[in-house]
Amino acid sequence: MINLGVLISGRGSNLQAIIDACEKGEIPAKVAVVISDNPEAYGLTRAKKHKIATRLFEKNKFEDKNTYELEIVKTLEEHKVDLVCLAGYMRIVGPALLSSYQGKMMNIHPALLPSFPGLNVQKAALNYGVKVSGATVHFVDDDCDTGPIIAQAAVPVLENDTEETLSARILEQEHKIYPQAIKLFAQGRLKIEGRRVKIK
Ligand code: GAR
């Protein structure tokens, strides 16, 4: 059984999918702490409903990003976190946080990376006119949405899609592949070899 630390900024539907998978015993893991940078994040309410420890760290209340991230590291260590899951955490991770959890930090992204990194990517995919988009779970490295890919799921982009309908179709897949990726990590089955993640 491994301990997860989940970082969020908002709604927390991926957090919910992870909590549910843990509680159903589908993955040998437990959410030890949920950390938010946003006091309004609904994910905090979700965590509290499941009696999971929550912490709020508002970046603008810290001297700089380094100090902010060191507080997060301290909290993750206090909760003996083995794997950090970014789940709608809308910040680029800096060296203070990354250096403590290199190879032990995952992110979920609502596009088929390396296409459409960054923000508002469902809209970007629609505007570009791609016929297929999807979701990606990847290890976090020192750039934005560039780390080694663990899992991906594709969805069709339909003629009459809006940003909302495409986002919903992608989100459904996110909720499946994120718990699956965490399960593989918890089972010790992921091995990073350069850019490739081998599944044992
Ligand atoms: C999800 O679609 C996630 O992939 C995306 O934010 C949403 C969070 O939803 N993350 C990013 O865009 C990160 N760059 P949730 O709070 O309901 O899980």
Tab-separated table of C-alpha atoms and ligand atoms in Angstrom:
chain	number	residue	atom	x	y	z
A	1	MET	CA	0.000	0.000	0.000
A	2	ILE	CA	1.479	3.345	-1.023
A	3	ASN	CA	0.575	6.836	0.143
A	4	LEU	CA	-0.574	9.408	-2.388
A	5	GLY	CA	-0.366	13.174	-2.122
A	6	VAL	CA	-2.767	14.832	-4.566
A	7	LEU	CA	-2.259	18.444	-5.651
A	8	ILE	CA	-5.281	20.300	-6.983
A	9	SER	CA	-6.429	23.786	-7.954
A	10	GLY	CA	-10.135	23.307	-8.657
A	11	ARG	CA	-13.037	20.962	-9.228
A	12	GLY	CA	-11.219	17.771	-8.284
A	13	SER	CA	-13.050	15.230	-10.433
A	14	ASN	CA	-9.786	13.370	-11.080
A	15	LEU	CA	-9.108	13.459	-7.343
A	16	GLN	CA	-12.545	11.873	-6.862
A	17	ALA	CA	-11.750	9.122	-9.378
A	18	ILE	CA	-8.511	8.394	-7.495
A	19	ILE	CA	-10.226	8.384	-4.073
A	20	ASP	CA	-12.958	6.054	-5.385
A	21	ALA	CA	-10.444	3.635	-6.929
A	22	CYS	CA	-8.497	3.531	-3.641
A	23	GLU	CA	-11.609	3.036	-1.530
A	24	LYS	CA	-12.902	0.254	-3.776
A	25	GLY	CA	-9.543	-1.506	-3.385
A	26	GLU	CA	-8.872	-1.244	-7.124
A	27	ILE	CA	-5.457	0.258	-6.452
A	28	PRO	CA	-3.119	-0.598	-3.574
A	29	ALA	CA	-2.921	3.035	-2.469
A	30	LYS	CA	-4.433	5.545	-0.093
A	31	VAL	CA	-4.813	9.307	-0.495
A	32	ALA	CA	-2.835	10.552	2.516
A	33	VAL	CA	-3.180	14.284	1.861
A	34	VAL	CA	-4.795	16.687	-0.600
A	35	ILE	CA	-3.020	19.987	-1.164
A	36	SER	CA	-4.617	22.958	-2.900
A	37	ASP	CA	-3.240	26.333	-3.970
A	38	ASN	CA	-6.788	27.682	-4.200
A	39	PRO	CA	-9.096	28.178	-1.184
A	40	GLU	CA	-12.172	27.828	-3.426
A	41	ALA	CA	-11.149	24.458	-4.883
A	42	TYR	CA	-14.129	22.088	-4.685
A	43	GLY	CA	-11.652	19.226	-4.458
A	44	LEU	CA	-10.987	20.278	-0.840
A	45	THR	CA	-14.649	19.591	-0.026
A	46	ARG	CA	-14.461	16.223	-1.770
A	47	ALA	CA	-11.403	15.263	0.319
A	48	LYS	CA	-13.034	16.348	3.579
A	49	LYS	CA	-16.109	14.219	2.762
A	50	HIS	CA	-13.763	11.233	2.689
A	51	LYS	CA	-11.986	12.309	5.897
A	52	ILE	CA	-8.744	12.917	4.027
A	53	ALA	CA	-6.279	15.484	5.411
A	54	THR	CA	-6.272	18.744	3.440
A	55	ARG	CA	-3.808	21.617	3.298
A	56	LEU	CA	-4.107	24.993	1.612
A	57	PHE	CA	-0.986	26.789	0.417
A	58	GLU	CA	-1.654	30.062	-1.362
A	59	LYS	CA	1.406	30.976	-3.372
A	60	ASN	CA	1.008	34.738	-2.953
A	61	LYS	CA	1.301	34.310	0.817
A	62	PHE	CA	4.884	33.103	0.436
A	63	GLU	CA	8.061	35.064	-0.212
A	64	ASP	CA	8.769	33.187	-3.450
A	65	LYS	CA	7.978	29.971	-5.319
A	66	ASN	CA	10.842	28.114	-3.658
A	67	THR	CA	9.569	28.814	-0.134
A	68	TYR	CA	6.028	27.925	-1.219
A	69	GLU	CA	7.141	24.597	-2.671
A	70	LEU	CA	9.349	23.742	0.314
A	71	GLU	CA	6.267	23.972	2.541
A	72	ILE	CA	4.474	21.572	0.200
A	73	VAL	CA	7.430	19.170	0.350
A	74	LYS	CA	7.356	19.340	4.154
A	75	THR	CA	3.661	18.420	4.184
A	76	LEU	CA	4.169	15.583	1.691
A	77	GLU	CA	6.999	14.221	3.848
A	78	GLU	CA	4.908	14.512	7.022
A	79	HIS	CA	2.289	12.330	5.340
A	80	LYS	CA	4.922	9.865	4.085
A	81	VAL	CA	3.851	10.372	0.488
A	82	ASP	CA	5.315	7.881	-2.013
A	83	LEU	CA	3.707	9.310	-5.149
A	84	VAL	CA	2.567	12.864	-5.900
A	85	CYS	CA	-0.395	13.133	-8.279
A	86	LEU	CA	-1.070	16.460	-9.955
A	87	ALA	CA	-4.803	16.494	-10.651
A	88	GLY	CA	-5.826	19.788	-12.204
A	89	TYR	CA	-2.972	21.573	-10.373
A	90	MET	CA	-2.589	24.669	-12.513
A	91	ARG	CA	1.043	25.548	-11.780
A	92	ILE	CA	4.336	24.585	-13.296
A	93	VAL	CA	6.284	22.571	-10.751
A	94	GLY	CA	9.583	24.191	-9.778
A	95	PRO	CA	12.909	22.641	-8.731
A	96	ALA	CA	12.165	22.617	-4.972
A	97	LEU	CA	9.209	20.270	-5.385
A	98	LEU	CA	10.488	18.344	-8.383
A	99	SER	CA	13.894	17.486	-6.903
A	100	SER	CA	12.217	15.725	-3.969
A	101	TYR	CA	9.824	13.688	-6.145
A	102	GLN	CA	11.605	13.112	-9.457
A	103	GLY	CA	10.187	9.923	-10.950
A	104	LYS	CA	7.551	9.965	-8.220
A	105	MET	CA	5.264	12.669	-9.574
A	106	MET	CA	2.552	12.233	-12.226
A	107	ASN	CA	0.288	14.642	-14.065
A	108	ILE	CA	-2.900	14.235	-16.071
A	109	HIS	CA	-3.300	16.340	-19.190
A	110	PRO	CA	-6.436	16.697	-21.371
A	111	ALA	CA	-4.780	16.162	-24.759
A	112	LEU	CA	-2.643	13.597	-26.560
A	113	LEU	CA	0.823	14.927	-25.736
A	114	PRO	CA	3.081	16.092	-27.255
A	115	SER	CA	0.195	17.788	-29.101
A	116	PHE	CA	-1.401	20.687	-27.260
A	117	PRO	CA	0.627	21.207	-24.079
A	118	GLY	CA	-0.266	24.078	-21.751
A	119	LEU	CA	-3.691	25.534	-20.991
A	120	ASN	CA	-7.127	25.570	-22.675
A	121	VAL	CA	-6.043	22.642	-24.770
A	122	GLN	CA	-9.469	21.203	-25.595
A	123	LYS	CA	-10.326	24.511	-27.290
A	124	ALA	CA	-6.941	24.535	-29.010
A	125	ALA	CA	-7.550	21.008	-30.345
A	126	LEU	CA	-10.988	22.012	-31.659
A	127	ASN	CA	-9.646	25.176	-33.280
A	128	TYR	CA	-6.828	23.245	-34.910
A	129	GLY	CA	-9.318	20.825	-36.406
A	130	VAL	CA	-7.854	17.544	-35.185
A	131	LYS	CA	-10.101	14.499	-35.610
A	132	VAL	CA	-8.774	12.710	-32.523
A	133	SER	CA	-7.795	14.026	-29.110
A	134	GLY	CA	-7.584	12.448	-25.679
A	135	ALA	CA	-5.848	12.309	-22.331
A	136	THR	CA	-2.287	11.660	-21.203
A	137	VAL	CA	-0.786	10.628	-17.867
A	138	HIS	CA	2.920	11.379	-17.677
A	139	PHE	CA	5.740	11.671	-15.184
A	140	VAL	CA	6.577	15.282	-14.405
A	141	ASP	CA	9.905	16.687	-15.531
A	142	ASP	CA	11.360	20.199	-15.445
A	143	ASP	CA	9.362	21.503	-18.411
A	144	CYS	CA	5.633	21.941	-19.051
A	145	ASP	CA	3.793	18.705	-20.016
A	146	THR	CA	6.926	17.096	-21.452
A	147	GLY	CA	7.724	14.184	-19.111
A	148	PRO	CA	7.767	10.474	-20.067
A	149	ILE	CA	4.305	9.189	-20.983
A	150	ILE	CA	2.722	6.447	-18.872
A	151	ALA	CA	-0.757	6.115	-20.394
A	152	GLN	CA	-2.906	7.691	-23.078
A	153	ALA	CA	-6.495	7.312	-24.235
A	154	ALA	CA	-7.891	8.685	-27.486
A	155	VAL	CA	-11.371	10.060	-28.162
A	156	PRO	CA	-12.916	11.188	-31.451
A	157	VAL	CA	-13.547	14.866	-32.095
A	158	LEU	CA	-17.068	15.104	-33.513
A	159	GLU	CA	-18.424	17.576	-36.085
A	160	ASN	CA	-20.706	19.367	-33.648
A	161	ASP	CA	-18.364	19.313	-30.642
A	162	THR	CA	-18.020	22.367	-28.426
A	163	GLU	CA	-15.221	22.886	-25.921
A	164	GLU	CA	-17.607	21.549	-23.258
A	165	THR	CA	-18.653	18.358	-25.060
A	166	LEU	CA	-15.089	17.499	-26.087
A	167	SER	CA	-13.801	18.229	-22.565
A	168	ALA	CA	-16.460	15.942	-21.071
A	169	ARG	CA	-15.541	13.100	-23.462
A	170	ILE	CA	-11.861	13.486	-22.588
A	171	LEU	CA	-12.573	13.753	-18.848
A	172	GLU	CA	-14.346	10.393	-18.879
A	173	GLN	CA	-11.098	8.850	-20.132
A	174	GLU	CA	-8.991	10.818	-17.638
A	175	HIS	CA	-10.965	9.225	-14.814
A	176	LYS	CA	-10.066	5.776	-16.159
A	177	ILE	CA	-6.399	6.141	-17.094
A	178	TYR	CA	-5.237	8.116	-14.045
A	179	PRO	CA	-6.183	5.397	-11.516
A	180	GLN	CA	-4.737	2.783	-13.911
A	181	ALA	CA	-1.396	4.605	-14.082
A	182	ILE	CA	-1.302	4.985	-10.300
A	183	LYS	CA	-2.054	1.284	-9.933
A	184	LEU	CA	0.911	0.369	-12.158
A	185	PHE	CA	3.187	2.630	-10.096
A	186	ALA	CA	1.886	1.210	-6.819
A	187	GLN	CA	2.552	-2.306	-8.107
A	188	GLY	CA	6.137	-1.303	-8.919
A	189	ARG	CA	5.575	-2.032	-12.601
A	190	LEU	CA	6.725	1.260	-14.152
A	191	LYS	CA	10.308	1.734	-15.281
A	192	ILE	CA	11.495	4.969	-16.872
A	193	GLU	CA	14.057	4.365	-19.622
A	194	GLY	CA	14.929	7.691	-21.196
A	195	ARG	CA	11.729	9.037	-22.719
A	196	ARG	CA	9.975	5.688	-22.549
A	197	VAL	CA	8.066	4.231	-19.657
A	198	LYS	CA	8.253	0.453	-19.731
A	199	ILE	CA	5.426	-1.492	-18.083
A	200	LYS	CA	6.684	-4.681	-16.461
B	1	GAR	C1	-8.590	18.065	-16.075
B	1	GAR	O1	-9.158	18.044	-17.365
B	1	GAR	C2	-7.079	17.955	-16.164
B	1	GAR	O2	-6.639	17.099	-17.185
B	1	GAR	C3	-6.699	19.374	-16.463
B	1	GAR	O3	-7.545	20.150	-15.638
B	1	GAR	C4	-8.765	19.436	-15.418
B	1	GAR	C5	-8.965	19.328	-13.948
B	1	GAR	O4	-10.217	18.777	-13.677
B	1	GAR	N1	-5.327	19.635	-16.180
B	1	GAR	C6	-4.585	20.479	-16.861
B	1	GAR	O5	-5.008	21.129	-17.801
B	1	GAR	C7	-3.153	20.593	-16.395
B	1	GAR	N2	-2.395	21.339	-17.316
B	1	GAR	P1	-10.541	18.187	-12.245
B	1	GAR	O6	-10.153	19.274	-11.233
B	1	GAR	O7	-12.018	17.966	-12.271
B	1	GAR	O8	-9.755	16.929	-12.063
